[in-house]
Amino acid sequence: MSDAALSRRAATRAADETPLAKAIAIGISMAFLAVFFLAPLVVVVVEASGKGLTGYIDAIGEPDARAAILLTLTVAAFVVPLNAAFGLAAAWAIAKFQFAGKNLLVTLIDLPFSVSPVVSGLVFVLLFGAQGWFGGWLAAHHVKVLFAVPGIVLATLFVTFPFVARELIPLMQAQGTVEEEAALTLGASGLKTFLTVTLPNAKWALLTGVLLANARAMGEFGAVSVVSGHIRGLTNTIPLQVEILYNEYSIAAAFALASLLALLALVTLVVKLAVERRGAG
Amino acid sequence: MAFTLAYLCVVVLIPLGALIARAARLGVSGVFAVAIDSRVLAALRVTFGVSLAAAAIDVVFGVLIAWVLTRYRFPGRRIFDALVDLPFALPTAVAGIALATLYAPNGVFGEQLEKLGLRVAFTPWGILVALIFVGLPFVVRTVQPVIEELDAEWEEASATLGAYRWRTLRRVLAPQIAPAVLTGMALAFARGVGEYGSVIFIAGNIAYVSEIAPLLIIVKLEEYDYDGATAIAAIMLAVSFVMLFVINATQSWSRRRLGHV
């Protein structure tokens, strides 16, 4: 074998891909992301601006749209703090204490992730519907849960349940209990230890979890669609109003409202990226 | 601790219990009676079949994307990396109308594909596109940390021993990431089976052709057929539990085999 052939063979046996293979791999994967992920975002922007700036402002200022925005904000205002409090309590219990059934608890917390949004809505219909467990009692006391705001809040609580706990559990487990023990030994109370040691250590993961839970709470569609009853101006959240407008062929108005949620998604991703960079640096 | 358990019960366990109790009242034969209805059967077949196909496609591109994002350095890498999480943050309804607009017969992609004789919108192909979208981040985010932790020594040893790069990738690296790939695929599949918002706009929802099981639950609810809705939900829930079990099993299998997740 000639020297040139030998060195060529040695080159192909390097522990790395050839520059050509790298370029092809990068090209294919970025093209895939552009087609499947970037294109839908571009479409939202293009379609939302289909009727110009005034059309955009009109679409968002329209009474039913305003009611939908207000309802979405209200639901998130209930859901996110509740689930953040739960996520903190659950992660704290799981990471800092030993008890039987811990693995089962972690699996149960993740459960809503593996349930279809539509099924998540259905369970509340079965509980609070006319033939449901509490349906008769609620009707007798004139309390409306289904097809009203409480039902939407409950369904959203269910689907966003795991987000905060999921972000916090691995982090708090990795951090262990050494710092807490030091604080307790130095005479700090349990509450003071939690507020000055546990919470600051976990604040960035908490922020990421809250952001993801919030994005999902404001954007939830399937579960809310089942329990809301689709009453315009009353029980339509932004995603449900988007659906109605789209099905009525008010495409520009649908995308205008949708663009608010797309913007929220982008902000969520950017902040998440910033938090991760902070963690890496 | 008490708060954790009480909250878990109220928000998650009691509602799911209501579904299981209702399904139990129907019994296995009752659920089966709903499931063998031809429209339900067709919806289940479309849902599971397309979810599996989408998960398989997500594995091919997801592993490639995870590899490229972890191993190579190129301009825009961080932005693309962040973009992978888009389906986690973008509401499904927004993704749904955007994909439907792109692939509609007069849409940017739809028009081109129509010329090639492929109609995507309002067919099972549309469902496939939507499920590829929602499932991809599960594969990428599961495989990425494993690729990051791969020990370069194995690859170097393999190259030193005379293996070509492709053979190293196939025989040395592939087995190490296989458990993560399986987990990611199971997650993508489970998500696809339950997905509703991003699918219904592009699917056209034609009974027997492009109607998915979650939509059929809503159809049954609108007909006040609570038993029918419960039966379909029970089947989907059972599949979710099996998937959860498979995911946990592959993870503990990989822990035993490789000493890490």
XYZ file of C-alpha atoms in Angstrom:
542
model
C 0.000 0.000 0.000
C 1.283 3.451 -0.850
C 1.962 6.050 1.818
C -0.865 8.242 0.537
C -3.384 5.397 0.778
C -2.190 4.586 4.292
C -2.537 8.123 5.532
C -5.955 8.379 3.892
C -7.054 5.292 5.797
C -5.671 6.661 9.020
C -7.670 9.836 8.470
C -10.982 7.982 8.098
C -10.275 6.160 11.330
C -10.099 9.337 13.378
C -12.335 9.515 16.440
C -14.454 12.172 14.797
C -16.624 12.617 11.724
C -15.189 14.095 8.521
C -15.965 17.797 7.898
C -18.256 16.786 5.027
C -20.252 14.393 7.234
C -20.531 17.104 9.872
C -21.793 19.636 7.356
C -24.391 17.193 6.038
C -25.569 16.302 9.566
C -25.815 19.953 10.565
C -27.619 20.768 7.326
C -30.202 18.028 7.683
C -30.983 18.702 11.330
C -31.210 22.465 10.958
C -33.393 22.089 7.865
C -35.677 19.782 9.858
C -35.942 22.294 12.700
C -36.541 25.140 10.248
C -39.374 23.289 8.475
C -41.102 21.888 11.554
C -40.390 24.520 14.221
C -39.397 27.834 12.655
C -41.973 27.816 9.843
C -45.009 27.634 12.184
C -43.682 30.624 14.155
C -43.193 32.613 10.957
C -46.717 31.734 9.834
C -48.165 33.078 13.107
C -46.403 36.415 12.592
C -47.298 36.676 8.883
C -50.971 35.750 9.333
C -51.396 37.921 12.430
C -50.213 40.936 10.468
C -52.496 40.052 7.538
C -54.835 42.970 8.244
C -52.188 45.465 9.259
C -51.560 47.068 12.627
C -55.079 48.469 13.002
C -56.590 45.062 12.186
C -54.301 43.530 14.800
C -55.272 46.037 17.485
C -58.975 45.682 16.627
C -58.753 41.889 16.877
C -57.175 42.042 20.332
C -59.379 44.889 21.585
C -62.617 43.186 20.540
C -64.830 42.533 23.654
C -64.862 38.718 23.426
C -61.098 38.688 22.882
C -60.579 40.994 25.867
C -62.785 38.759 28.000
C -60.756 35.736 26.878
C -57.471 37.454 27.771
C -58.828 38.461 31.173
C -60.087 34.927 31.888
C -56.762 33.398 30.865
C -54.890 35.765 33.190
C -57.334 35.018 36.018
C -56.950 31.258 35.637
C -53.149 31.535 35.595
C -53.271 33.771 38.681
C -55.034 30.978 40.592
C -53.197 28.012 39.152
C -49.546 29.043 39.038
C -49.103 30.114 42.708
C -51.002 27.049 43.961
C -48.922 24.621 41.920
C -45.709 26.487 42.759
C -46.506 26.112 46.474
C -47.255 22.447 45.976
C -44.126 21.912 43.887
C -41.960 23.456 46.607
C -43.609 21.431 49.373
C -43.410 18.186 47.402
C -39.799 18.679 46.292
C -38.792 19.663 49.817
C -40.440 16.566 51.305
C -38.960 14.269 48.661
C -35.436 15.686 48.613
C -34.827 16.367 52.292
C -36.579 13.518 54.088
C -36.587 9.736 53.954
C -39.921 7.920 53.935
C -41.534 4.812 52.523
C -43.274 5.086 49.171
C -41.112 7.946 47.932
C -40.737 6.479 44.439
C -44.482 5.959 44.232
C -45.016 9.601 45.178
C -42.649 10.790 42.425
C -44.473 8.628 39.872
C -47.857 9.955 41.017
C -46.665 13.553 40.693
C -45.644 12.870 37.081
C -48.956 11.195 36.328
C -50.739 14.189 34.732
C -47.938 14.347 32.125
C -48.924 10.967 30.763
C -52.671 11.604 30.712
C -54.223 13.023 27.554
C -55.477 16.598 28.030
C -58.912 15.490 26.869
C -58.984 12.730 29.498
C -57.873 15.320 32.098
C -60.947 17.352 31.210
C -63.190 14.311 31.153
C -62.379 13.325 34.739
C -63.785 16.655 35.942
C -66.936 16.164 33.881
C -67.347 12.787 35.587
C -66.868 14.421 39.012
C -68.938 17.569 38.625
C -71.248 16.839 35.671
C -74.998 16.365 36.068
C -74.535 12.593 36.555
C -71.206 12.977 38.377
C -70.210 12.241 41.979
C -70.774 15.798 43.199
C -73.144 16.862 40.406
C -76.365 16.463 42.385
C -75.054 18.271 45.456
C -73.696 21.146 43.373
C -76.981 21.535 41.491
C -78.921 21.547 44.780
C -76.707 24.333 46.113
C -76.656 26.269 42.824
C -72.872 26.087 42.541
C -71.567 25.903 38.997
C -68.214 24.205 38.539
C -68.519 22.730 35.074
C -68.884 25.140 32.155
C -67.738 27.882 34.526
C -64.486 29.348 35.825
C -63.944 26.865 38.729
C -63.966 23.934 36.282
C -61.416 25.653 34.063
C -59.193 26.364 37.086
C -59.408 22.749 38.288
C -58.622 21.259 34.865
C -55.676 23.651 34.473
C -54.430 22.796 37.978
C -54.450 19.138 36.944
C -52.489 19.539 33.705
C -49.864 21.932 35.132
C -49.510 19.981 38.367
C -46.044 18.390 37.786
C -44.101 21.313 36.237
C -42.632 23.039 39.313
C -42.090 19.831 41.296
C -40.335 18.272 38.298
C -37.827 21.135 37.999
C -37.154 21.246 41.745
C -36.898 17.567 42.760
C -33.628 16.666 40.930
C -31.982 19.951 41.944
C -32.928 19.736 45.616
C -31.936 16.074 45.713
C -28.521 16.931 44.262
C -28.026 19.726 46.781
C -28.675 17.383 49.683
C -29.281 18.449 53.270
C -25.815 19.540 54.416
C -26.483 23.280 54.281
C -29.862 22.890 56.019
C -28.250 20.837 58.767
C -25.577 23.500 59.229
C -28.235 26.209 59.552
C -30.245 24.155 62.045
C -27.125 23.398 64.081
C -26.330 27.117 64.220
C -29.724 27.663 65.809
C -31.943 28.759 62.910
C -35.590 27.753 63.092
C -37.051 25.351 60.520
C -38.901 28.161 58.751
C -35.873 30.447 58.752
C -33.726 27.632 57.336
C -36.256 27.079 54.564
C -36.488 30.782 53.700
C -32.796 31.649 53.881
C -31.101 28.419 52.766
C -33.444 26.091 50.848
C -35.384 28.694 48.879
C -32.444 30.821 47.610
C -30.628 27.658 46.490
C -33.613 26.585 44.450
C -34.783 29.930 43.106
C -33.654 29.501 39.478
C -35.175 26.058 39.106
C -38.299 27.428 40.744
C -38.396 30.236 38.185
C -38.048 27.809 35.263
C -40.799 25.592 36.655
C -43.125 28.536 37.235
C -42.535 29.815 33.688
C -43.247 26.441 32.103
C -46.332 25.949 34.276
C -47.521 29.431 33.363
C -47.044 28.878 29.619
C -48.991 25.649 29.833
C -51.706 27.173 32.050
C -52.303 30.041 29.631
C -52.122 27.818 26.577
C -53.971 24.705 27.723
C -56.537 23.690 25.149
C -57.733 20.085 25.311
C -58.621 19.861 28.996
C -60.132 23.337 29.136
C -62.057 22.692 25.934
C -63.879 19.791 27.613
C -64.879 21.632 30.810
C -65.441 25.181 29.556
C -68.698 24.942 27.643
C -67.381 27.524 25.134
C -69.552 30.429 26.261
C -68.281 33.511 24.466
C -67.165 36.360 26.652
C -67.653 34.168 29.718
C -65.814 30.830 29.660
C -63.582 31.120 26.599
C -59.879 31.299 27.322
C -57.482 32.630 24.656
C -56.858 29.212 23.018
C -60.598 28.478 22.865
C -61.325 31.902 21.369
C -58.564 31.231 18.811
C -60.315 28.000 17.836
C -63.693 29.700 17.414
C -62.270 32.537 15.315
C -60.297 30.092 13.158
C -63.341 27.912 12.533
C -65.323 31.030 11.567
C -62.600 31.845 9.003
C -61.588 34.999 10.904
C -58.042 33.869 10.229
C -56.259 37.177 10.864
C -58.098 37.674 14.180
C -57.374 34.082 15.245
C -53.665 34.512 14.534
C -53.604 37.925 16.226
C -54.790 36.336 19.475
C -52.552 33.327 18.878
C -49.564 35.651 18.468
C -49.973 36.732 22.107
C -49.510 33.128 23.197
C -46.646 32.622 20.726
C -44.947 35.685 22.218
C -45.431 34.240 25.689
C -43.850 30.998 24.465
C -40.823 32.849 23.059
C -40.355 34.863 26.255
C -40.569 31.608 28.226
C -37.892 29.997 26.049
C -35.584 33.017 26.218
C -35.794 33.277 30.011
C -35.288 29.515 30.311
C -32.198 29.795 28.107
C -30.880 32.670 30.244
C -31.437 30.683 33.436
C -29.675 27.640 31.975
C -26.720 29.781 30.860
C -26.491 31.177 34.366
C -26.447 27.639 35.711
C -23.712 26.639 33.263
C -21.609 29.724 33.941
C -45.759 16.452 53.847
C -49.432 16.352 54.834
C -50.071 19.292 52.500
C -48.291 17.502 49.656
C -50.398 14.378 50.032
C -53.693 16.207 50.550
C -53.118 18.421 47.511
C -52.073 15.443 45.393
C -55.277 13.638 46.379
C -57.598 16.562 45.678
C -56.087 17.696 42.374
C -54.969 14.412 40.813
C -55.991 11.219 42.571
C -59.689 11.838 43.264
C -60.414 13.009 39.695
C -58.567 10.019 38.208
C -60.337 7.813 40.749
C -63.678 9.033 39.414
C -62.692 7.883 35.928
C -61.455 4.509 37.132
C -64.591 3.971 39.266
C -66.817 4.793 36.310
C -64.838 2.476 34.021
C -64.967 -0.267 36.656
C -68.752 0.026 36.718
C -68.771 -0.598 32.974
C -66.540 -3.615 33.502
C -64.169 -5.146 30.996
C -67.058 -6.300 28.809
C -68.590 -2.809 28.821
C -65.315 -1.184 27.756
C -64.809 -3.876 25.154
C -68.312 -3.325 23.759
C -67.469 0.341 23.103
C -64.022 -0.476 21.725
C -65.207 -2.864 19.016
C -67.518 -0.262 17.494
C -66.023 0.242 14.033
C -65.696 4.037 14.373
C -63.938 3.727 17.750
C -61.724 0.978 16.412
C -60.759 3.109 13.409
C -59.946 6.081 15.672
C -57.820 3.932 17.982
C -55.980 2.449 15.014
C -55.234 5.894 13.538
C -54.185 7.274 16.945
C -51.802 4.467 17.858
C -50.521 3.844 14.322
C -49.705 7.458 13.516
C -48.264 8.068 17.019
C -45.899 5.147 16.531
C -44.840 6.337 13.077
C -44.298 9.882 14.376
C -42.267 8.588 17.342
C -40.086 6.550 14.951
C -39.435 9.590 12.736
C -38.723 11.665 15.851
C -36.125 9.089 16.881
C -34.260 9.358 13.555
C -34.171 13.153 13.464
C -34.142 13.623 17.240
C -30.959 11.570 17.694
C -29.300 13.362 14.778
C -30.299 16.778 16.170
C -29.171 15.830 19.699
C -25.820 14.681 18.294
C -25.308 17.798 16.179
C -26.281 20.154 19.021
C -23.979 18.437 21.523
C -20.935 17.568 19.430
C -20.621 20.259 16.774
C -20.009 23.970 17.072
C -21.603 26.203 14.454
C -23.252 29.648 14.291
C -26.841 29.682 15.569
C -26.412 26.510 17.599
C -27.767 28.025 20.820
C -30.822 29.435 19.073
C -31.643 26.091 17.474
C -31.045 24.417 20.804
C -33.591 26.715 22.462
C -35.986 26.230 19.534
C -36.196 22.492 20.271
C -38.243 23.313 23.394
C -40.806 25.235 21.346
C -43.517 22.529 21.485
C -43.271 22.571 25.300
C -43.951 26.311 25.411
C -46.154 26.963 22.381
C -49.840 26.218 23.092
C -51.113 23.288 21.083
C -53.965 25.280 19.544
C -51.497 27.852 18.197
C -49.292 25.121 16.753
C -52.431 23.527 15.323
C -53.657 26.529 13.365
C -50.118 27.388 12.227
C -49.493 23.860 10.889
C -52.953 23.739 9.295
C -52.247 27.033 7.513
C -48.808 25.848 6.318
C -50.044 22.531 4.956
C -53.474 23.599 3.665
C -53.828 23.102 -0.118
C -53.163 26.841 -0.578
C -50.508 27.003 2.149
C -46.769 27.500 1.676
C -45.887 23.809 2.073
C -49.282 22.395 1.134
C -49.225 23.889 -2.355
C -45.806 22.407 -3.151
C -46.711 18.996 -1.751
C -49.993 19.048 -3.692
C -47.969 19.411 -6.893
C -46.101 16.261 -5.913
C -49.473 14.558 -5.461
C -49.364 14.472 -1.659
C -52.199 15.998 0.291
C -51.224 16.541 3.927
C -53.993 18.672 5.431
C -57.210 16.859 6.345
C -55.600 13.410 5.951
C -53.679 11.108 8.340
C -50.479 12.715 6.942
C -51.543 15.912 8.676
C -51.836 14.064 11.984
C -48.336 12.697 11.384
C -46.906 16.189 10.844
C -48.520 17.496 14.052
C -47.331 14.527 16.116
C -43.764 14.786 14.780
C -43.853 18.406 15.972
C -45.057 17.699 19.516
C -42.903 14.584 20.028
C -39.470 15.739 18.845
C -38.305 17.551 22.011
C -38.923 14.417 24.094
C -36.364 12.457 22.045
C -33.818 15.291 21.826
C -34.009 16.202 25.525
C -33.752 12.583 26.655
C -30.821 11.679 24.399
C -28.828 14.944 24.698
C -27.558 14.514 28.297
C -26.459 10.942 27.544
C -24.435 12.069 24.510
C -22.889 14.811 26.665
C -21.706 12.219 29.165
C -20.290 9.748 26.618
C -16.687 8.988 27.401
C -14.446 9.939 24.471
C -11.984 7.194 25.447
C -14.253 4.495 24.024
C -14.378 6.187 20.648
C -10.626 6.746 20.609
C -9.975 3.140 21.566
C -12.282 1.965 18.812
C -10.521 4.186 16.243
C -7.085 3.078 17.456
C -8.122 -0.527 17.023
C -8.820 0.236 13.382
C -12.577 0.740 13.235
C -13.911 3.206 10.728
C -15.915 6.077 12.179
C -19.239 4.646 11.003
C -18.472 1.329 12.667
C -17.539 3.121 15.899
C -20.807 5.010 15.828
C -22.793 1.853 15.198
C -21.031 -0.622 17.470
C -19.621 1.514 20.276
C -21.824 4.594 20.628
C -25.247 3.339 19.542
C -25.530 0.725 22.316
C -24.700 3.372 24.921
C -27.455 5.743 23.887
C -30.008 3.023 23.058
C -31.845 3.097 26.437
C -32.248 6.879 26.272
C -33.483 6.601 22.692
C -36.091 4.044 23.778
C -37.219 6.250 26.668
C -37.472 9.273 24.391
C -39.445 7.297 21.837
C -41.847 6.026 24.509
C -42.376 9.585 25.784
C -42.993 10.901 22.266
C -45.396 8.041 21.553
C -47.316 8.586 24.815
C -47.596 12.295 24.098
C -48.764 11.593 20.548
C -51.509 9.233 21.652
C -53.036 11.857 23.938
C -52.412 14.895 21.736
C -55.473 16.907 20.787
C -54.966 20.631 20.158
C -52.282 20.547 17.494
C -53.947 17.673 15.627
C -57.608 18.629 15.232
C -57.047 21.674 13.017
C -54.870 19.894 10.466
C -56.546 16.467 10.611
C -59.905 17.373 9.088
C -61.463 14.927 11.567
C -63.152 12.692 9.023
C -64.723 9.686 10.775
C -62.990 6.397 9.902
C -60.129 8.275 8.162
C -58.527 11.026 10.206
C -60.438 11.034 13.480
C -58.282 10.580 16.593
C -59.357 8.905 19.843
C -59.204 12.071 22.020
C -61.548 13.812 19.592
C -63.940 10.871 19.753
C -64.075 11.311 23.543
C -65.260 14.875 22.980
C -67.786 13.710 20.357
C -69.176 11.161 22.831
C -69.361 13.804 25.574
C -71.288 16.135 23.300
C -73.755 13.296 22.716
C -73.980 12.860 26.528
C -72.618 9.333 26.035
C -70.566 9.471 29.236
C -70.051 5.697 29.283
C -68.661 5.701 25.749
C -66.305 8.583 26.581
C -65.193 6.838 29.774
C -64.496 3.571 27.953
C -62.231 5.237 25.370
C -60.518 7.239 28.116
C -59.974 4.041 30.124
C -58.277 2.378 27.141
C -56.029 5.411 26.646
C -55.259 5.596 30.359
C -54.340 1.908 30.407
C -51.921 2.500 27.529
C -50.450 5.506 29.406
C -49.790 3.336 32.434
C -48.145 0.650 30.302
C -45.948 3.315 28.676
C -45.040 4.753 32.084
C -44.046 1.268 33.166
C -41.980 0.711 30.000
C -40.207 4.042 30.522
C -39.365 3.229 34.138
C -38.235 -0.274 33.166
C -35.883 0.924 30.398
C -34.444 3.509 32.752
C -33.669 1.030 35.505
C -32.359 -1.394 32.865
C -29.933 1.237 31.585
C -28.904 2.125 35.150
C -28.020 -1.493 35.801
C -26.210 -1.852 32.497
C -24.313 1.405 32.300
C -24.245 2.718 35.823
C -26.033 5.954 34.902
C -29.273 7.079 33.331
